[in-house]
Amino acid sequence: MEQLSADAAQGGAPIIVASNRGPISFEVDSSGDLRVRQGAGGLVSGLVSLRTPDVLWVCAALSESDRLATRAAPGGRLDKAGHETQGTRLRMLDIPLTTYSRAYNTVANSTLWFVHHLMFDTPTTPTFGSAFRRDWAAYKEYNDAFADAIAQDAAPGARVLVQDYHLTLAARKLRERRPDLRIAHFSHTPWAPPEGFRLLPDDIAREVLLGILGADHAGFLTRRWAHSFLDCCADVLAADVDVERLTVTHEGRTTELGVHPLGIDSERLHERADQPDVEARAAVLREALHGMRMILRVDRTELSKNIVRGLEAYRELLLTHPEWIKRVVHVVFAYPSRHDLPEYRAYTGVIQRVAREIEHEFGLPDWTPLLLHIEDDFARTLAAYRLADVLVVNPIRDGMNLVAKEGPVLSTRGVALVLSREAGAVAELGADAIVVNPFDVQATAEAIHEALLMPDEERLRRSQRMARAATASPPTAWLAQQLDALG
Ligand code: F6P
């Protein structure tokens, strides 16, 4: 462990954000030069709005191009190398590739993600053998790398915001190195109930909880996930939990929990949606719709998004309500995600296969029942939000789900939302959405039918109420809440 005195850290950053993925990434262009790509997402827009040099963002180099850029910058400090980093100081960590891949792919995405989204098929998975212990050691090293970098760069008494399941051990490790810091951890995923969480080996389950309890403040997107965390602390650590006050006391320290829903920055989203490239995509979509109703879904191809059952529900709708044939089109955007993992690649294949089956089964010379796009195109997504009649968001489980919020915010005529009861967004949007059990394909088909039949006025009223709820806690407010929680 790197021992640092507070003196060594003099002149450091008063606010530090730590996350696996940073606000920018690099790619090598056709002439072999490194080019910066700006990132999107709630955390990025929240920080951009802060636009203060007080913030240092520590993230990992994710690709070979990121590594090249990082190596060319002094200490991985990309702002010092003259890169445009959206107004914040940025340090990118060059973690050895094997360590990174074991930590990110195997532990974070194939284990912790599966645990919190309750996705294991327990008769066969998971199996924790010696290979997993090796990967767990890499996850610890990865968390150490963050703790070392933050300890080195934090000003005395700085506030540190650690993000997500990649960094569950970082808060505790950081406290060991720099007890003067005020630390928050934020979980962007759901949190598993004890019976799901206890799939992890006992010592690792303890380590994960103790890691987060190293923070002064542990944030969650909904009360439901915060309560699950409390239940796990009581069950696994026999910690003293206060469900009313949302606190956990263990080994003489108390961590406060907070519920901070993440919403939409309406102004920024509208500004982007008003660009000419969005209108151009809208024109193409209108042409394809020929006046038919649009049932939209927009997802990254993550297994937790439940895209295949969503397609099955559409098939069921056409079977049980053939009156919709030639009157609707299902527009499906399933954008690539985590393609280093074979399960994710295979999932994309299944989505394509089921979409083809629906086309074969129902397609007519003058009617295409389903349009599937798997290449990411943000402008096209925004155009589709504007035009959709029905938006289907049916994840198996989801920390929040911002698609459910973006849709109503951008909709011009009002959109009827079919929403999984297992998405965090249901806490804020459930009253105006049509809420479904994501495993019940027949009920989802009926919900889509109901959504299509919803009178225009009612659809608009509900959609406007959902848009208001979706913008109640924009990223700036969400970030400010977490900083305030640290005093
Ligand atoms: O959607 C939940 C989430 O944890 C986000 O907070 C985070 O940005 C993302 O998943 C991680 O995805 P990726 O593996 O593509 O970085």
Coordinates of C-alpha atoms and ligand atoms in Angstrom, one line a residue:
M1 CA 0.0 0.0 0.0
E2 CA 1.2 3.5 -0.9
Q3 CA 1.6 5.5 2.4
L4 CA 0.9 9.1 2.0
S5 CA 1.0 11.9 4.5
A6 CA -1.5 14.7 4.4
D7 CA 1.4 17.0 3.5
A8 CA 2.1 15.0 0.4
A9 CA -1.4 15.5 -0.7
Q10 CA -1.3 19.3 -0.1
G11 CA -2.6 21.1 -3.2
G12 CA -4.6 18.1 -4.2
A13 CA -8.2 18.1 -5.4
P14 CA -11.0 19.0 -2.9
I15 CA -13.6 16.8 -4.8
I16 CA -12.8 13.5 -6.4
V17 CA -15.0 11.3 -8.5
A18 CA -13.9 7.7 -9.1
S19 CA -15.5 5.4 -11.7
N20 CA -14.5 2.7 -14.0
R21 CA -15.6 4.5 -17.1
G22 CA -14.6 8.1 -17.5
P23 CA -16.1 11.1 -19.3
I24 CA -14.0 10.6 -22.4
S25 CA -12.4 7.8 -24.3
F26 CA -9.8 7.6 -27.1
E27 CA -9.8 6.1 -30.5
V28 CA -7.1 6.0 -33.2
D29 CA -8.2 7.6 -36.4
S30 CA -7.4 6.6 -40.0
S31 CA -4.2 8.6 -40.0
G32 CA -3.0 6.9 -36.8
D33 CA -3.7 9.9 -34.5
L34 CA -5.5 9.7 -31.2
R35 CA -8.9 11.3 -31.1
V36 CA -11.0 12.1 -28.1
R37 CA -14.6 10.8 -27.9
Q38 CA -16.8 12.6 -25.4
G39 CA -18.9 10.3 -23.2
A40 CA -22.6 10.6 -22.3
G41 CA -24.7 9.5 -19.3
G42 CA -26.0 11.0 -16.0
L43 CA -22.7 11.1 -14.2
V44 CA -20.9 12.9 -17.1
S45 CA -23.7 15.5 -17.5
G46 CA -23.8 16.1 -13.8
L47 CA -20.1 16.8 -13.6
V48 CA -20.1 18.8 -16.8
S49 CA -22.6 21.1 -15.2
L50 CA -20.3 21.6 -12.2
R51 CA -17.4 22.6 -14.6
T52 CA -15.0 23.3 -11.8
P53 CA -11.3 22.7 -11.7
D54 CA -11.9 21.6 -8.1
V55 CA -13.0 18.2 -9.4
L56 CA -10.6 15.5 -10.3
W57 CA -12.1 12.5 -12.0
V58 CA -10.2 9.2 -11.6
C59 CA -11.1 6.5 -14.1
A60 CA -9.6 3.4 -15.8
A61 CA -8.1 3.2 -19.3
L62 CA -10.6 0.9 -21.0
S63 CA -9.0 0.3 -24.4
E64 CA -5.6 0.1 -26.1
S65 CA -6.2 3.7 -27.3
D66 CA -6.9 4.9 -23.8
R67 CA -3.7 3.2 -22.6
L68 CA -1.7 5.0 -25.4
A69 CA -3.1 8.3 -24.4
T70 CA -2.6 7.7 -20.7
R71 CA 1.0 6.7 -21.2
A72 CA 1.7 9.8 -23.1
A73 CA 0.3 12.0 -20.3
P74 CA 2.3 12.7 -17.1
G75 CA 0.9 10.3 -14.4
G76 CA -2.1 9.6 -16.6
R77 CA -3.3 13.2 -16.0
L78 CA -4.9 13.8 -19.3
D79 CA -5.9 17.5 -18.7
K80 CA -2.1 18.2 -18.2
A81 CA -1.5 16.5 -21.6
G82 CA -3.9 19.1 -23.2
H83 CA -6.9 16.9 -23.8
E84 CA -10.3 18.4 -23.6
T85 CA -11.8 16.7 -20.6
Q86 CA -15.2 18.5 -20.3
G87 CA -13.9 21.1 -17.8
T88 CA -12.7 18.6 -15.1
R89 CA -9.2 17.4 -14.3
L90 CA -8.9 13.8 -15.4
R91 CA -6.6 11.0 -14.3
M92 CA -6.8 7.8 -16.2
L93 CA -5.3 4.7 -14.6
D94 CA -3.3 2.4 -16.8
I95 CA -4.1 -0.9 -15.0
P96 CA -2.4 -4.0 -16.5
L97 CA -4.7 -5.5 -19.1
T98 CA -5.0 -8.9 -17.5
T99 CA -5.8 -7.4 -14.1
Y100 CA -8.3 -5.1 -15.7
S101 CA -10.0 -7.8 -17.7
R102 CA -10.4 -10.1 -14.7
A103 CA -11.7 -7.3 -12.5
Y104 CA -14.1 -5.8 -15.1
N105 CA -15.2 -8.8 -17.1
T106 CA -15.2 -11.6 -14.6
V107 CA -15.8 -10.1 -11.2
A108 CA -17.7 -6.9 -11.9
N109 CA -19.8 -7.8 -15.0
S110 CA -20.1 -11.6 -14.8
T111 CA -20.4 -12.0 -11.1
L112 CA -21.5 -8.8 -9.1
W113 CA -23.8 -7.7 -12.0
F114 CA -25.4 -11.1 -12.1
V115 CA -25.8 -11.2 -8.3
H116 CA -27.5 -7.9 -8.1
H117 CA -29.7 -8.5 -11.1
L118 CA -30.6 -12.0 -9.8
M119 CA -29.5 -13.5 -13.2
F120 CA -27.8 -16.7 -12.2
D121 CA -29.3 -20.0 -13.3
T122 CA -28.5 -21.6 -10.0
P123 CA -28.6 -25.3 -11.0
T124 CA -25.5 -24.7 -13.0
T125 CA -24.1 -21.2 -12.2
P126 CA -22.2 -19.7 -10.4
T127 CA -19.3 -21.9 -9.5
F128 CA -16.6 -20.4 -7.3
G129 CA -13.3 -22.3 -7.7
S130 CA -9.6 -21.3 -7.7
A131 CA -10.0 -19.5 -11.0
F132 CA -12.5 -17.1 -9.3
R133 CA -10.1 -16.6 -6.4
R134 CA -7.4 -15.5 -9.0
D135 CA -9.9 -13.1 -10.5
W136 CA -11.0 -11.8 -7.1
A137 CA -7.3 -11.0 -6.4
A138 CA -7.3 -8.9 -9.6
Y139 CA -10.4 -7.1 -8.5
K140 CA -8.7 -6.2 -5.3
E141 CA -5.6 -5.0 -7.2
Y142 CA -7.9 -2.9 -9.4
N143 CA -9.6 -1.3 -6.4
D144 CA -6.1 -0.8 -4.8
A145 CA -5.0 1.1 -7.9
F146 CA -7.9 3.5 -7.5
A147 CA -7.4 3.9 -3.7
D148 CA -3.7 4.7 -4.3
A149 CA -4.4 7.3 -7.0
I150 CA -7.1 9.0 -5.0
A151 CA -5.0 8.9 -1.8
Q152 CA -2.2 10.6 -3.8
D153 CA -4.3 13.3 -5.4
A154 CA -6.9 14.2 -2.7
A155 CA -6.5 17.5 -0.8
P156 CA -6.7 17.2 3.0
G157 CA -10.3 16.6 4.0
A158 CA -11.4 16.2 0.4
R159 CA -14.8 14.7 -0.5
V160 CA -14.6 11.5 -2.6
L161 CA -17.5 10.1 -4.6
V162 CA -16.8 6.4 -5.5
Q163 CA -19.1 5.0 -8.2
D164 CA -20.6 1.6 -8.7
Y165 CA -20.0 -2.2 -8.4
H166 CA -16.6 -2.1 -10.0
L167 CA -15.3 -0.2 -6.9
T168 CA -17.0 -1.8 -3.9
L169 CA -13.7 -2.2 -2.1
A170 CA -12.3 1.2 -2.8
A171 CA -13.9 3.2 0.0
R172 CA -12.5 1.0 2.8
K173 CA -9.1 0.8 1.1
L174 CA -9.0 4.6 0.8
R175 CA -10.0 5.1 4.4
E176 CA -7.1 3.0 5.5
R177 CA -4.8 5.2 3.4
R178 CA -6.4 8.6 4.1
P179 CA -8.6 8.7 7.2
D180 CA -9.0 12.4 6.8
L181 CA -11.2 12.1 3.7
R182 CA -15.0 12.1 3.5
I183 CA -16.0 9.3 1.3
A184 CA -19.3 8.3 -0.4
H185 CA -20.1 5.2 -2.5
F186 CA -22.9 5.1 -5.0
S187 CA -24.5 2.0 -6.4
H188 CA -26.1 2.5 -9.8
T189 CA -27.4 -1.1 -9.9
P190 CA -30.1 -2.7 -7.9
W191 CA -28.9 -4.4 -4.7
A192 CA -29.6 -8.1 -4.2
P193 CA -31.7 -9.4 -1.3
P194 CA -29.7 -11.6 1.1
E195 CA -30.7 -14.9 -0.5
G196 CA -29.3 -13.6 -3.8
F197 CA -26.3 -11.9 -2.3
R198 CA -25.3 -15.0 -0.3
L199 CA -24.5 -16.8 -3.6
L200 CA -21.1 -15.1 -3.2
P201 CA -18.5 -17.0 -1.2
D202 CA -19.0 -15.9 2.5
D203 CA -15.7 -14.1 2.9
I204 CA -16.2 -12.2 -0.4
A205 CA -19.8 -11.3 0.5
R206 CA -18.4 -9.8 3.8
E207 CA -15.5 -8.0 2.0
V208 CA -18.0 -6.3 -0.5
L209 CA -20.2 -5.1 2.4
L210 CA -17.3 -4.0 4.5
G211 CA -15.8 -2.3 1.5
I212 CA -18.9 -0.1 1.0
L213 CA -19.2 0.5 4.8
G214 CA -15.7 2.1 4.6
A215 CA -17.7 5.0 3.2
D216 CA -19.4 7.7 5.3
H217 CA -22.3 7.7 3.0
A218 CA -23.7 4.9 0.8
G219 CA -26.1 6.1 -1.9
F220 CA -28.7 4.1 -3.8
L221 CA -31.1 4.9 -6.6
T222 CA -34.3 3.7 -4.7
R223 CA -35.4 3.0 -1.2
R224 CA -35.9 -0.7 -2.2
W225 CA -32.2 -1.1 -3.1
A226 CA -31.1 0.7 0.1
H227 CA -33.3 -1.6 2.2
S228 CA -31.8 -4.7 0.5
F229 CA -28.3 -3.4 1.4
L230 CA -29.4 -3.0 5.0
D231 CA -30.8 -6.6 5.0
C232 CA -27.5 -7.9 3.7
C233 CA -25.6 -6.0 6.3
A234 CA -27.8 -7.4 9.1
D235 CA -27.7 -10.9 7.6
V236 CA -24.1 -11.3 6.6
L237 CA -22.3 -9.1 9.0
A238 CA -24.8 -9.1 11.9
A239 CA -24.4 -5.3 11.7
D240 CA -26.7 -3.0 13.7
V241 CA -29.1 -1.5 11.1
D242 CA -31.7 1.2 11.5
V243 CA -34.3 0.9 8.8
E244 CA -36.0 4.1 9.7
R245 CA -32.9 6.3 9.8
L246 CA -31.2 4.3 7.1
T247 CA -27.9 3.7 8.9
V248 CA -25.6 0.7 9.4
T249 CA -23.3 0.6 12.5
H250 CA -20.5 -2.0 12.4
E251 CA -17.2 -2.3 14.2
G252 CA -17.8 1.1 15.9
R253 CA -18.4 3.1 12.7
T254 CA -21.7 4.3 11.3
T255 CA -22.4 4.6 7.6
E256 CA -25.5 6.6 6.5
L257 CA -27.4 5.5 3.5
G258 CA -29.1 7.9 1.1
V259 CA -31.7 7.5 -1.6
H260 CA -30.8 9.7 -4.6
P261 CA -32.8 8.9 -7.7
L262 CA -31.1 10.0 -10.9
G263 CA -33.2 11.9 -13.4
I264 CA -33.0 13.7 -16.7
D265 CA -31.5 17.1 -17.6
S266 CA -34.4 18.2 -19.7
E267 CA -32.7 21.3 -21.1
R268 CA -29.7 19.4 -22.3
L269 CA -31.7 16.6 -23.8
H270 CA -34.1 18.9 -25.7
E271 CA -31.1 21.0 -26.9
R272 CA -29.5 17.8 -28.3
A273 CA -32.9 16.6 -29.8
D274 CA -33.3 19.9 -31.6
Q275 CA -30.2 19.3 -33.7
P276 CA -30.8 18.8 -37.5
D277 CA -29.4 15.2 -37.4
V278 CA -32.3 14.2 -35.1
E279 CA -34.9 15.8 -37.5
A280 CA -33.2 13.9 -40.4
R281 CA -33.6 10.6 -38.5
A282 CA -37.2 11.5 -37.6
A283 CA -38.0 12.0 -41.3
V284 CA -36.6 8.5 -42.1
L285 CA -38.7 6.9 -39.3
R286 CA -41.9 8.7 -40.3
E287 CA -41.4 7.4 -43.8
A288 CA -41.0 3.8 -42.5
L289 CA -44.1 4.1 -40.2
H290 CA -46.4 5.2 -43.0
G291 CA -48.8 6.6 -40.4
M292 CA -48.8 3.3 -38.3
R293 CA -48.3 3.4 -34.5
M294 CA -44.8 2.9 -33.1
I295 CA -44.0 0.6 -30.3
L296 CA -40.5 1.5 -29.3
R297 CA -37.8 -0.1 -27.2
V298 CA -34.2 1.2 -26.6
D299 CA -31.7 -0.8 -24.7
R300 CA -28.1 -1.7 -24.5
T301 CA -27.9 -5.5 -25.2
E302 CA -27.5 -6.4 -21.6
L303 CA -29.0 -9.7 -20.4
S304 CA -30.8 -7.8 -17.6
K305 CA -32.8 -5.7 -20.1
N306 CA -35.0 -8.7 -21.0
I307 CA -35.1 -7.9 -24.7
V308 CA -36.0 -11.4 -25.8
R309 CA -39.1 -11.6 -23.6
G310 CA -40.0 -8.2 -24.9
L311 CA -39.9 -9.5 -28.5
E312 CA -41.9 -12.6 -27.4
A313 CA -44.6 -10.2 -25.9
Y314 CA -44.8 -8.4 -29.3
R315 CA -45.3 -11.8 -31.0
E316 CA -48.0 -12.7 -28.5
L317 CA -49.7 -9.3 -29.2
L318 CA -49.9 -10.0 -32.9
L319 CA -51.2 -13.5 -32.2
T320 CA -53.8 -12.6 -29.7
H321 CA -54.8 -9.2 -31.1
P322 CA -54.4 -9.6 -34.9
E323 CA -56.3 -6.3 -35.3
W324 CA -52.9 -4.6 -34.8
I325 CA -51.4 -6.2 -37.9
K326 CA -50.6 -3.5 -40.5
R327 CA -51.4 -0.9 -37.8
V328 CA -48.2 -1.0 -35.7
V329 CA -44.5 -1.3 -36.1
H330 CA -42.2 -2.4 -33.4
V331 CA -39.0 -0.3 -33.5
V332 CA -36.2 -2.1 -31.5
F333 CA -32.8 -0.4 -30.8
A334 CA -30.5 -2.9 -29.1
Y335 CA -27.1 -1.3 -28.9
P336 CA -23.9 -3.2 -28.3
S337 CA -22.6 -3.6 -24.8
R338 CA -19.8 -5.5 -23.1
H339 CA -19.0 -7.5 -26.2
D340 CA -15.9 -9.0 -24.6
L341 CA -18.3 -11.3 -22.7
P342 CA -19.5 -14.3 -24.7
E343 CA -22.9 -14.3 -23.0
Y344 CA -23.5 -10.8 -24.2
R345 CA -22.5 -11.6 -27.8
A346 CA -24.7 -14.7 -27.8
Y347 CA -27.6 -12.6 -26.4
T348 CA -27.4 -10.2 -29.4
G349 CA -27.5 -13.3 -31.6
V350 CA -30.7 -14.5 -29.9
I351 CA -32.3 -11.1 -30.3
Q352 CA -31.6 -11.1 -34.0
R353 CA -32.9 -14.6 -34.4
V354 CA -36.2 -13.9 -32.6
A355 CA -36.6 -10.7 -34.6
R356 CA -36.2 -12.7 -37.8
E357 CA -38.7 -15.3 -36.7
I358 CA -41.3 -12.6 -36.1
E359 CA -40.6 -11.1 -39.5
H360 CA -41.0 -14.5 -41.2
E361 CA -44.1 -15.4 -39.2
F362 CA -46.0 -12.1 -39.7
G363 CA -44.3 -10.1 -42.4
L364 CA -46.5 -9.2 -45.5
P365 CA -45.5 -7.9 -48.8
D366 CA -46.7 -4.4 -47.7
W367 CA -45.9 -4.7 -44.0
T368 CA -42.7 -5.1 -41.9
P369 CA -43.8 -5.8 -38.4
L370 CA -40.4 -5.1 -36.7
L371 CA -37.4 -2.9 -37.4
L372 CA -34.3 -4.0 -35.4
H373 CA -31.2 -1.8 -35.3
I374 CA -28.1 -2.9 -33.4
E375 CA -25.7 0.0 -34.4
D376 CA -25.7 2.7 -31.8
D377 CA -27.1 6.0 -33.1
F378 CA -28.1 8.5 -30.4
A379 CA -29.7 10.9 -32.8
R380 CA -32.0 8.1 -34.1
T381 CA -32.9 7.2 -30.5
L382 CA -33.9 10.8 -29.8
A383 CA -36.0 11.0 -33.0
A384 CA -37.8 7.8 -32.0
Y385 CA -38.6 9.1 -28.5
R386 CA -40.3 12.0 -30.2
L387 CA -42.5 9.8 -32.3
A388 CA -43.2 6.7 -30.3
D389 CA -46.8 5.9 -29.2
V390 CA -45.7 3.1 -26.8
L391 CA -42.4 2.6 -25.0
V392 CA -41.6 -0.8 -23.6
V393 CA -39.1 -1.0 -20.7
N394 CA -39.3 -4.5 -19.3
P395 CA -36.0 -5.3 -17.5
I396 CA -35.7 -8.3 -15.3
R397 CA -34.3 -5.9 -12.8
D398 CA -32.7 -2.5 -13.2
G399 CA -31.1 0.1 -10.9
M400 CA -33.1 2.9 -12.4
N401 CA -33.5 2.8 -16.2
L402 CA -33.1 6.2 -17.9
V403 CA -34.8 5.2 -21.1
A404 CA -38.1 5.1 -19.2
K405 CA -37.5 8.7 -18.2
E406 CA -36.1 10.0 -21.5
G407 CA -39.1 8.8 -23.5
P408 CA -41.8 10.9 -21.8
V409 CA -39.4 13.9 -21.6
L410 CA -39.0 14.1 -25.3
S411 CA -42.3 12.7 -26.5
T412 CA -44.3 15.3 -28.6
R413 CA -47.8 13.7 -28.4
G414 CA -47.3 11.7 -25.2
V415 CA -46.1 8.2 -24.9
A416 CA -47.7 5.3 -23.0
L417 CA -45.0 3.6 -20.9
V418 CA -45.1 -0.2 -20.3
L419 CA -42.7 -0.5 -17.4
S420 CA -41.3 -3.5 -15.5
R421 CA -42.1 -3.5 -11.8
E422 CA -38.5 -4.5 -11.2
A423 CA -37.0 -1.3 -12.6
G424 CA -36.0 1.4 -10.1
A425 CA -37.8 4.0 -12.2
V426 CA -41.1 2.4 -11.2
A427 CA -40.8 4.2 -7.8
E428 CA -41.2 7.6 -9.6
L429 CA -43.2 6.7 -12.8
G430 CA -45.3 3.7 -11.6
A431 CA -48.4 5.7 -11.0
D432 CA -48.7 6.8 -14.7
A433 CA -47.0 3.8 -16.4
I434 CA -48.6 0.4 -17.2
V435 CA -46.6 -1.7 -14.8
V436 CA -45.8 -5.3 -15.7
N437 CA -44.2 -8.5 -14.3
P438 CA -41.2 -8.8 -16.7
F439 CA -41.4 -12.6 -16.8
D440 CA -45.1 -12.6 -17.8
V441 CA -45.0 -12.3 -21.6
Q442 CA -48.7 -12.7 -22.0
A443 CA -49.4 -9.9 -19.4
T444 CA -46.8 -7.7 -21.2
A445 CA -48.6 -8.3 -24.5
E446 CA -51.9 -7.2 -22.9
A447 CA -50.1 -4.2 -21.4
I448 CA -48.9 -3.2 -24.9
H449 CA -52.5 -3.6 -26.2
E450 CA -53.8 -1.5 -23.4
A451 CA -51.1 1.1 -24.1
L452 CA -52.1 1.2 -27.8
L453 CA -55.8 1.7 -26.8
M454 CA -55.1 4.5 -24.4
P455 CA -57.1 7.6 -25.4
D456 CA -54.8 10.4 -26.8
E457 CA -55.7 12.9 -24.0
E458 CA -55.0 10.4 -21.2
R459 CA -51.7 9.3 -22.8
L460 CA -50.6 12.9 -23.0
R461 CA -51.6 13.7 -19.4
R462 CA -49.8 10.7 -18.0
S463 CA -46.8 11.3 -20.2
Q464 CA -46.5 14.9 -19.0
R465 CA -46.7 13.8 -15.4
M466 CA -44.0 11.2 -16.0
A467 CA -41.8 13.8 -17.7
R468 CA -42.2 16.0 -14.6
A469 CA -41.2 13.2 -12.3
A470 CA -38.3 12.2 -14.6
T471 CA -36.8 15.7 -14.4
A472 CA -37.3 16.2 -10.7
S473 CA -33.8 15.2 -9.8
P474 CA -31.5 16.1 -12.7
P475 CA -27.8 15.0 -12.6
T476 CA -26.7 18.3 -11.0
A477 CA -29.1 17.9 -8.1
W478 CA -28.3 14.2 -7.8
L479 CA -24.6 15.0 -7.5
A480 CA -25.1 17.9 -5.2
Q481 CA -27.1 15.7 -2.8
Q482 CA -24.2 13.3 -2.6
L483 CA -21.7 16.1 -1.9
D484 CA -24.0 17.6 0.7
A485 CA -24.3 14.3 2.4
L486 CA -20.6 14.5 3.0
G487 CA -20.9 17.9 4.6
Ligands
F6P1 O1 -26.5 1.0 -15.9 C1 -25.9 0.8 -14.6 C2 -24.4 1.0 -14.7 O2 -23.8 0.5 -13.5 C3 -24.0 2.4 -15.0 O3 -23.9 3.2 -13.9 C4 -22.7 2.3 -15.6 O4 -22.4 3.4 -16.4 C5 -22.9 1.0 -16.4 O5 -23.8 0.2 -15.8 C6 -21.6 0.3 -16.7 O6 -21.6 -0.1 -18.0 P1 -20.3 -0.4 -18.8 O7 -19.8 -1.7 -18.5 O8 -20.6 -0.3 -20.2 O9 -19.3 0.7 -18.4

